[in-house]
PDB file of C-alpha atoms in Angstrom:
ATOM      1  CA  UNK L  27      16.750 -64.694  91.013  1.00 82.00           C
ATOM      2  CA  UNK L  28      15.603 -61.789  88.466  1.00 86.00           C
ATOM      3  CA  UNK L  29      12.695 -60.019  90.301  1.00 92.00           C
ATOM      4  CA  UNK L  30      11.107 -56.649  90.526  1.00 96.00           C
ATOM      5  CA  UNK L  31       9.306 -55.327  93.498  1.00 97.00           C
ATOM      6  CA  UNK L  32       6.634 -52.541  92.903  1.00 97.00           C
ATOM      7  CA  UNK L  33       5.230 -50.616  95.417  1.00 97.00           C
ATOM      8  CA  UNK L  34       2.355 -49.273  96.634  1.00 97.00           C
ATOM      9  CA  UNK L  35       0.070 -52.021  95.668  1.00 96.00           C
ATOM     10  CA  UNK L  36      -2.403 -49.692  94.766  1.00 97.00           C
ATOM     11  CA  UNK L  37      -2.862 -46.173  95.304  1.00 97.00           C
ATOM     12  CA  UNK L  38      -6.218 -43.448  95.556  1.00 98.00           C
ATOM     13  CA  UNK L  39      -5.126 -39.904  95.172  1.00 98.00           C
ATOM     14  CA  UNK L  40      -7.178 -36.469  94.276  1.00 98.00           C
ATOM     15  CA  UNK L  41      -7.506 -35.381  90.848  1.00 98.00           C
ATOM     16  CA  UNK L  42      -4.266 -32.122  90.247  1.00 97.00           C
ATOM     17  CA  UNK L  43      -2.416 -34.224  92.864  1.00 98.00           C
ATOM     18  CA  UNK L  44       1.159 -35.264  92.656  1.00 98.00           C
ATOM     19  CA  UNK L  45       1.994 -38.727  93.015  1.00 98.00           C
ATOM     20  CA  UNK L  46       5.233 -41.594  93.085  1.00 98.00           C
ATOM     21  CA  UNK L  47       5.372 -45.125  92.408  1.00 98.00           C
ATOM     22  CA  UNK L  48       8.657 -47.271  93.273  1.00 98.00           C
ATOM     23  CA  UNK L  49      10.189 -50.122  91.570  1.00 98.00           C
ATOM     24  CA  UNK L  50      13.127 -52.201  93.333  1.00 97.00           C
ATOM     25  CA  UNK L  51      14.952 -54.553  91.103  1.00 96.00           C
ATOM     26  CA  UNK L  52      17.177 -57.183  91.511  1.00 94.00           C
ATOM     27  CA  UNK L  53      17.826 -57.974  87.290  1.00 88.00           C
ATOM     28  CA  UNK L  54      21.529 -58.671  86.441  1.00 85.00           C
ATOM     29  CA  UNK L  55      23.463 -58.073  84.352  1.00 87.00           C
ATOM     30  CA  UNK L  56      21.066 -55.188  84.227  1.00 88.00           C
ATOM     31  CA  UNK L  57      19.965 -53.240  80.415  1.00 88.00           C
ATOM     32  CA  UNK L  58      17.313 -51.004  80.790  1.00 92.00           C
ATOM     33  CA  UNK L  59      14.346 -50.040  82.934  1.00 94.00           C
ATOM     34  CA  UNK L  60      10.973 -49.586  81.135  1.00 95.00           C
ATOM     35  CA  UNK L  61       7.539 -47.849  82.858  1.00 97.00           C
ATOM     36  CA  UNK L  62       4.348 -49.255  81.210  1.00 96.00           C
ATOM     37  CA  UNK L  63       0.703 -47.890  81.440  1.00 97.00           C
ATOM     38  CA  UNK L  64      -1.923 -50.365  81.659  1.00 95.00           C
ATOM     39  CA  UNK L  65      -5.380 -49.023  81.218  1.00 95.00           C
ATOM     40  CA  UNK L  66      -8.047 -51.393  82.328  1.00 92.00           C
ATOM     41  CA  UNK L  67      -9.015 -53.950  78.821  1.00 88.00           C
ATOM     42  CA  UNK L  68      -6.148 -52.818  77.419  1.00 91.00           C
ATOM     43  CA  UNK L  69      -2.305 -54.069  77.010  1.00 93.00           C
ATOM     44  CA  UNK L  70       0.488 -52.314  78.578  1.00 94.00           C
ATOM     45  CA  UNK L  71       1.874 -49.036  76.929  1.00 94.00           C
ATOM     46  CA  UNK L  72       5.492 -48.078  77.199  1.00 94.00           C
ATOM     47  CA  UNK L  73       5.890 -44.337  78.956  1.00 96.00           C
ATOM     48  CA  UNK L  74       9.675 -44.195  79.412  1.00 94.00           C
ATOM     49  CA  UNK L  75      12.739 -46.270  78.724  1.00 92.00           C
ATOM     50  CA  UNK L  76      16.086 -45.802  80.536  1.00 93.00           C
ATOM     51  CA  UNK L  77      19.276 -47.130  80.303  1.00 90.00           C
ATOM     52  CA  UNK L  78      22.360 -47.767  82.932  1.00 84.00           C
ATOM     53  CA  UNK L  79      23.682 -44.638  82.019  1.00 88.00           C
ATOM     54  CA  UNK L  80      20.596 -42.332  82.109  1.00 90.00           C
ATOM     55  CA  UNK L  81      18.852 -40.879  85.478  1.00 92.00           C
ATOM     56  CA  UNK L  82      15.988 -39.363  84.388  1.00 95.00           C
ATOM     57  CA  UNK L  83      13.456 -39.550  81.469  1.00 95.00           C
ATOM     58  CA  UNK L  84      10.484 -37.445  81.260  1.00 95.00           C
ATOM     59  CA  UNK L  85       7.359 -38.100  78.929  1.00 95.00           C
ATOM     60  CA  UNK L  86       4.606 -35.264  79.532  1.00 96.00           C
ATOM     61  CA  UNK L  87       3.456 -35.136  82.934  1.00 97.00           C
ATOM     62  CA  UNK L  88       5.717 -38.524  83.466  1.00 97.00           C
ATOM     63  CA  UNK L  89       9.158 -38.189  84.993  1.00 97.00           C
ATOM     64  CA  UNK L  90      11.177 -41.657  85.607  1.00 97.00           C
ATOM     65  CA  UNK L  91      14.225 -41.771  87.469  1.00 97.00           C
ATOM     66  CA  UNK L  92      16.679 -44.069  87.853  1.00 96.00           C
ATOM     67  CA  UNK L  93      19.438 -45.354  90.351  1.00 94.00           C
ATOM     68  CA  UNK L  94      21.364 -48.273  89.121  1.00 90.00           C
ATOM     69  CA  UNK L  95      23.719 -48.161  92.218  1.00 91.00           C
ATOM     70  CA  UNK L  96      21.443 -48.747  94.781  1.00 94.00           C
ATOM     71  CA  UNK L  97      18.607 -50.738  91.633  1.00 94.00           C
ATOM     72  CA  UNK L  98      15.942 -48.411  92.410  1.00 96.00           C
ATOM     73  CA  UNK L  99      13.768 -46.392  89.891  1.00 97.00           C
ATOM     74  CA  UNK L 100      10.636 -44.345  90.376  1.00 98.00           C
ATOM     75  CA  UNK L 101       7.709 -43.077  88.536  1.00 98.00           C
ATOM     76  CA  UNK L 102       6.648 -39.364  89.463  1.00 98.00           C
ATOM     77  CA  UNK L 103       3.103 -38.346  87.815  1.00 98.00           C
ATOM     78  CA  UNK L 104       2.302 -34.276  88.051  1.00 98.00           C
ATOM     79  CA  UNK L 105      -1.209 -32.606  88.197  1.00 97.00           C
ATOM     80  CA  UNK L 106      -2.771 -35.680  87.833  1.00 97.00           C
ATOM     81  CA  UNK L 107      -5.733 -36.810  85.943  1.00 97.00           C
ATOM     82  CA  UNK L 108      -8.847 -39.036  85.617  1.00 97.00           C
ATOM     83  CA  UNK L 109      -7.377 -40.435  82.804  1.00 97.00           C
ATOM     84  CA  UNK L 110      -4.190 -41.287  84.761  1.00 98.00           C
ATOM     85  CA  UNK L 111      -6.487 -44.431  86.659  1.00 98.00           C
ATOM     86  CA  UNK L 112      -4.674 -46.971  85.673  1.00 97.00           C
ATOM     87  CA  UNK L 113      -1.974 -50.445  86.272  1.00 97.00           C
ATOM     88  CA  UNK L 114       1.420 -48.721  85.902  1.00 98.00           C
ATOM     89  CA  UNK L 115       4.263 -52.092  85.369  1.00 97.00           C
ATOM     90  CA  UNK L 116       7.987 -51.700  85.628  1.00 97.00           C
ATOM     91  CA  UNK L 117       9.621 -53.818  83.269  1.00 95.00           C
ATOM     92  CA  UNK L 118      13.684 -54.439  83.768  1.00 94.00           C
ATOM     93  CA  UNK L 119      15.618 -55.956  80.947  1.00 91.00           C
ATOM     94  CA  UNK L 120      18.783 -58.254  81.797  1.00 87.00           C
ATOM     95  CA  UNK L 121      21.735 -58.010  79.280  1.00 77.00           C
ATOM     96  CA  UNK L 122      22.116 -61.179  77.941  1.00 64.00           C
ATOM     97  CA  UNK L 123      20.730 -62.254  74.653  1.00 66.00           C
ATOM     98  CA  UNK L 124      16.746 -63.419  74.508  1.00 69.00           C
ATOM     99  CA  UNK L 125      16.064 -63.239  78.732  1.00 77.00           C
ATOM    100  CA  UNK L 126      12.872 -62.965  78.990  1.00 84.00           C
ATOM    101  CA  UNK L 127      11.879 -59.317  80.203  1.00 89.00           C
ATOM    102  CA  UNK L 128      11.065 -59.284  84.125  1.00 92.00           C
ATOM    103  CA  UNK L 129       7.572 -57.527  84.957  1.00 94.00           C
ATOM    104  CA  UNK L 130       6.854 -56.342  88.343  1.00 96.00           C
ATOM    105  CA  UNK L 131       3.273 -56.687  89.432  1.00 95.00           C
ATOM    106  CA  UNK L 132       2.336 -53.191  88.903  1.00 96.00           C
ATOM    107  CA  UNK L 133       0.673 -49.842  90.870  1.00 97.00           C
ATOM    108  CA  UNK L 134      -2.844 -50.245  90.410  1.00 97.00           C
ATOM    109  CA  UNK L 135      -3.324 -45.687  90.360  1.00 98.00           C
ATOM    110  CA  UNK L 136      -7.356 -44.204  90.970  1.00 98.00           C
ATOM    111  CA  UNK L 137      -6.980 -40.591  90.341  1.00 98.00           C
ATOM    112  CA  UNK L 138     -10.702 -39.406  91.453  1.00 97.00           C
ATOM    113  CA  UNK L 139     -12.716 -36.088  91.214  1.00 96.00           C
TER     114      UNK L 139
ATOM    115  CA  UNK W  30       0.790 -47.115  61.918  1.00 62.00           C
ATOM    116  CA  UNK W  31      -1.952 -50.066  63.105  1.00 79.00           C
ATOM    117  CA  UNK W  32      -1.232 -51.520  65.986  1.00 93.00           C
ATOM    118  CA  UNK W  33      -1.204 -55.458  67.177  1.00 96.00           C
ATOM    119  CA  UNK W  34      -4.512 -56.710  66.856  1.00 96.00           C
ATOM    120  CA  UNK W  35      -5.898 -59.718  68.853  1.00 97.00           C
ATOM    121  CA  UNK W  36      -9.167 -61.825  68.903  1.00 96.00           C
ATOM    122  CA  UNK W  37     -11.776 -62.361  70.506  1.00 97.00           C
ATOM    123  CA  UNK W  38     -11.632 -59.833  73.150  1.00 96.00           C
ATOM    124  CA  UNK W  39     -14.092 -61.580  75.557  1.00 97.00           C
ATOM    125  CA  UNK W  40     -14.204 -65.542  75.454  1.00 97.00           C
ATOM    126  CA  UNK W  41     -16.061 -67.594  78.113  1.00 98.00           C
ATOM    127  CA  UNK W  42     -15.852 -71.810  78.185  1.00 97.00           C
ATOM    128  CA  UNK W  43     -16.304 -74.069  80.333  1.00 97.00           C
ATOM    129  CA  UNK W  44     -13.110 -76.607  81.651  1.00 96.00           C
ATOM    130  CA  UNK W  45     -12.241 -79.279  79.573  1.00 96.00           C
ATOM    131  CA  UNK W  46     -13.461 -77.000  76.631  1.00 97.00           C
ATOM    132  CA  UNK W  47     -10.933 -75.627  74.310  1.00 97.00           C
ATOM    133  CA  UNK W  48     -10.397 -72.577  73.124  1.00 98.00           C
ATOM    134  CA  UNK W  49      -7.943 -70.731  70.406  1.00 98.00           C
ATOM    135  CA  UNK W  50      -6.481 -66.981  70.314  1.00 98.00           C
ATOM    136  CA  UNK W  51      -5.493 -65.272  67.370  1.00 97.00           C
ATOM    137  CA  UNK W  52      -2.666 -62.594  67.064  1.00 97.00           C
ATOM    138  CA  UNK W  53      -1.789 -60.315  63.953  1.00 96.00           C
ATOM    139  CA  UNK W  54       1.238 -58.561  65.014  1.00 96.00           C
ATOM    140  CA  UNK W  55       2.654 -54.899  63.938  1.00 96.00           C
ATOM    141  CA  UNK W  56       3.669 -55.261  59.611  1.00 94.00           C
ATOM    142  CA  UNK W  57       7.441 -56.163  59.860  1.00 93.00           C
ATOM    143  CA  UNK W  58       7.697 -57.257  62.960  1.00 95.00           C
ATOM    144  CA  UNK W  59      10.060 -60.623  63.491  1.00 94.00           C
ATOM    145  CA  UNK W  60       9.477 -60.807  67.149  1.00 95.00           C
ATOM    146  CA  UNK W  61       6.081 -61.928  68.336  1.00 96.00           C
ATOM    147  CA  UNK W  62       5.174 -62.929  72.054  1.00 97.00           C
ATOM    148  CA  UNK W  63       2.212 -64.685  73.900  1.00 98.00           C
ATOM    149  CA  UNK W  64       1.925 -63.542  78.039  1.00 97.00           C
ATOM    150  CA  UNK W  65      -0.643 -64.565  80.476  1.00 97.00           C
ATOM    151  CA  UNK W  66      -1.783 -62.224  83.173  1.00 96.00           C
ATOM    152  CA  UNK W  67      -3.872 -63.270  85.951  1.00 95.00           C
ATOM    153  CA  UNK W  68      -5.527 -60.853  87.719  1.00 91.00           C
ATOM    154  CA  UNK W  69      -3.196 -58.174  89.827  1.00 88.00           C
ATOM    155  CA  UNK W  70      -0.301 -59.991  88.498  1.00 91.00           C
ATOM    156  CA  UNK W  71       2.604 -58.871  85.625  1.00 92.00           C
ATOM    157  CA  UNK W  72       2.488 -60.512  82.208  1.00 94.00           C
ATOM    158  CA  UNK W  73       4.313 -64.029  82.417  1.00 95.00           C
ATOM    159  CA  UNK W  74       5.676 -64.938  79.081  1.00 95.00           C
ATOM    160  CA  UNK W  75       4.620 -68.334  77.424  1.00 97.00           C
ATOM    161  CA  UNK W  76       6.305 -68.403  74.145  1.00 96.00           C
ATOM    162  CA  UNK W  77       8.522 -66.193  72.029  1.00 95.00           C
ATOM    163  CA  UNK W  78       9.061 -66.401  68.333  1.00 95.00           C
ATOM    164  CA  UNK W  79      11.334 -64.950  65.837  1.00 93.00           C
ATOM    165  CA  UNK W  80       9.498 -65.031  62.482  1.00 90.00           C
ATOM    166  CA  UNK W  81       7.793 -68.362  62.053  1.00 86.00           C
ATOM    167  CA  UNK W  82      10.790 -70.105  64.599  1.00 92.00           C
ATOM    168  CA  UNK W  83      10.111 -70.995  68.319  1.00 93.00           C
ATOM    169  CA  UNK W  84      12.895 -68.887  70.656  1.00 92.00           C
ATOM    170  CA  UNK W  85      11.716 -69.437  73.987  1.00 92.00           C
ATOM    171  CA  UNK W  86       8.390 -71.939  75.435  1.00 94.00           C
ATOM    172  CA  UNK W  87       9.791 -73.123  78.688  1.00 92.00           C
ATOM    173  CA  UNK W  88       7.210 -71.641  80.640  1.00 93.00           C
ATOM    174  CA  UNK W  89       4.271 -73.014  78.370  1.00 96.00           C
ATOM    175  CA  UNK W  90       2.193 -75.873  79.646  1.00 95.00           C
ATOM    176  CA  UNK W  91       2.540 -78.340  76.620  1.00 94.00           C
ATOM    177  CA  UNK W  92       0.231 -80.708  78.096  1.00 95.00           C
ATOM    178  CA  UNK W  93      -2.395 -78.035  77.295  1.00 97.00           C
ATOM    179  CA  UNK W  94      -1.034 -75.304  75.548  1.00 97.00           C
ATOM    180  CA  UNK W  95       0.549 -74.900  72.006  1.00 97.00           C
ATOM    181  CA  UNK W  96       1.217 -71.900  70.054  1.00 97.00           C
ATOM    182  CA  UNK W  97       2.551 -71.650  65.727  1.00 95.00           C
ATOM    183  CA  UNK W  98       3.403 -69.180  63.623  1.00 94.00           C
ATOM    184  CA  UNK W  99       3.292 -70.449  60.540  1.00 81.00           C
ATOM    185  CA  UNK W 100       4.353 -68.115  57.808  1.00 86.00           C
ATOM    186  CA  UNK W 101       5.944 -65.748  60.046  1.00 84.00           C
ATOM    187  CA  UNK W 102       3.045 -63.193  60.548  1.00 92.00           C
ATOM    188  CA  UNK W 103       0.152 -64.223  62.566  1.00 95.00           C
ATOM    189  CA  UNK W 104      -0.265 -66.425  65.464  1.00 97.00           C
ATOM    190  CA  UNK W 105      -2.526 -68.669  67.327  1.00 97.00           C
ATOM    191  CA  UNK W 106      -2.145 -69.649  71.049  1.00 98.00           C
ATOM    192  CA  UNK W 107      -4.243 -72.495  71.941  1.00 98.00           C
ATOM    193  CA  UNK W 108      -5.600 -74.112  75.068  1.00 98.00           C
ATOM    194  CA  UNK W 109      -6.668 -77.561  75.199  1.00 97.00           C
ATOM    195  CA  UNK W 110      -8.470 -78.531  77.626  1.00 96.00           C
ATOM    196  CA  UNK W 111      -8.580 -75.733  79.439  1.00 97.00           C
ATOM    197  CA  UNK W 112      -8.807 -75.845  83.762  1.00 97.00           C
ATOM    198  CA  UNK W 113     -10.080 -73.325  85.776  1.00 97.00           C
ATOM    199  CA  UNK W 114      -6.590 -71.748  86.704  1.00 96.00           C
ATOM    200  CA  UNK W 115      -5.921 -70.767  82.654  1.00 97.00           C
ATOM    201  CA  UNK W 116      -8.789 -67.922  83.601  1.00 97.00           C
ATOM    202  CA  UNK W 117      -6.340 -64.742  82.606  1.00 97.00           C
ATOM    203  CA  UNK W 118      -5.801 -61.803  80.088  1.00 97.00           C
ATOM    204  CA  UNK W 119      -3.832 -63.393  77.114  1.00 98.00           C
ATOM    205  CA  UNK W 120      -1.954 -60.982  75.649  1.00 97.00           C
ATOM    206  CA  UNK W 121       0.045 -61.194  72.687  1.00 98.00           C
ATOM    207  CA  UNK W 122       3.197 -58.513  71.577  1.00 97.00           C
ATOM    208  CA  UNK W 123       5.335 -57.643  68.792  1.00 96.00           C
ATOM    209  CA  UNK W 124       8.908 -56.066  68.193  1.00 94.00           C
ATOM    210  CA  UNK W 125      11.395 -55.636  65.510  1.00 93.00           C
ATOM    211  CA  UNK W 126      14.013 -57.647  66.918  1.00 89.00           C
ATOM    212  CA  UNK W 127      14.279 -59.419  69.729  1.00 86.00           C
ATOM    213  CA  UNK W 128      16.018 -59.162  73.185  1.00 82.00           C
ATOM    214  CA  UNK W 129      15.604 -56.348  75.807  1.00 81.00           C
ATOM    215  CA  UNK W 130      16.668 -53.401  73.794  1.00 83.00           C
ATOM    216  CA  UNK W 131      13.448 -53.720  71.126  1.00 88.00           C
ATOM    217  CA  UNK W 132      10.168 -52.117  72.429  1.00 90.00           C
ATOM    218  CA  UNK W 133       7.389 -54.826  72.476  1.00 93.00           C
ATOM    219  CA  UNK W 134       4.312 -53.079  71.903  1.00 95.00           C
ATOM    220  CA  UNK W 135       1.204 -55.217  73.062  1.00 96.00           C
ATOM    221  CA  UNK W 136      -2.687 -56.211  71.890  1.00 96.00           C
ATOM    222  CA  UNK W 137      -5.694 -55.177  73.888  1.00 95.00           C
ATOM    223  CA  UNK W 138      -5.531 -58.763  75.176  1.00 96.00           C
ATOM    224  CA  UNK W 139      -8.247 -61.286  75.361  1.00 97.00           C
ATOM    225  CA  UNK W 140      -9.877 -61.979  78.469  1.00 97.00           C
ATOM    226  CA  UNK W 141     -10.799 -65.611  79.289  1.00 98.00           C
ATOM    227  CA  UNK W 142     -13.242 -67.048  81.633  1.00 97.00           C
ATOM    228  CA  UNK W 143     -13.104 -70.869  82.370  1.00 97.00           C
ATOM    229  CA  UNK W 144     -15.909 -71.932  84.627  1.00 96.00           C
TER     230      UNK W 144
END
């Protein structure tokens, strides 16, 4: 069965920290890996895409990597910010055709002051 | 470039009531989705078109739930009647083609309340 595991559940850290989320997946034939930012009232909002082939994607203070051996990726968030406090999804893509993407159930992040 | 928009953004009924959604997705785009998301939970898709043609619904509730795309632009997700457990963030997305390597880019959602 396509799932994705996320982990923490949810996670309190101090403003200029460092922080990383985890995403296990279990998708197969597996396509790509996709981190989404979900700010509370709003829908999700892609941050990084990867593919089998790539290992790393970085978007700003966002670095994704990815290990399709072992089906592990991780979301690594530098000197973070208040405006970080958010639901951050990974989203894992089978190969075939119109599968229905696979959501985990997302790192709810509270940066605070 | 405006993004999907989606109304209302708040709706609160009562069960039994019914209730529609309405979805104007991103100029061009064939692909348009509906996804529920209960609270701490990932989006779980409901239906899937390509233009005005259903792709995927086998997760939709029929006895309640229907969904059209007319002319191949907007959409309207409807719940009727609604129970309790259809309290969720309906979110509806858009991309230019469809299957895993399109980005779907999503709608603020609309959060409903069934009491």
């Amino acid at each position: 069965k396509n799932q994705v595991e996320q982990s923490p559940q949810s996670l309190i850290i101090l403003e200029g920290k460092n922080c990383t989320l985890q995403c296990n997946y279990t998708v197969s034939p597996f396509s790509n890996l996709r981190w989404y930012k979900q700010d509370t009232g709003r829908g999700p909002v892609s941050l990084t895409i990867m593919t089998f082939s790539e290992n790393t994607k970085s978007n700003g203070r966002y670095t994704a990597t990815l290990d399709a051996d072992t089906k592990q990726s991780s979301l690594h968030i530098t000197a973070s910010q208040l405006s970080d406090s958010a639901s951050y999804i990974c989203v894992v893509s089978a190969q075939a055709g119109n599968t229905p993407l696979v959501f985990g159930k997302g790192t709810r992040l509270s940066v605070i002051a | 470039e405006a993004g999907v928009a989606q109304s209302p953004r708040y709706k609160i009924i009562e069960k039994r009531q019914s209730v529609a959604f309405w979805c104007n997705p991103i100029s061009g785009h064939a692909t348009l989705y509906w996804y529920q998301q209960i609270l701490g939970q990932g989006p779980k898709l409901l239906i899937q078109f390509q233009n005005n043609g259903v792709v995927d619904d086998s997760q939709l509730p029929k006895d309640r739930f229907s969904a059209e795309r007319l002319k191949g632009v907007d959409s309207t997700l409807k719940i009727q009647p609604a129970k309790l457990e259809d309290s969720a963030v309906y979110l509806c997305a858009s991309s230019l083609g469809s299957g895993g390597r399109y980005e779907q880019f999503f709608g603020p959602g609309t959060r409903l309340t069934v009491l």
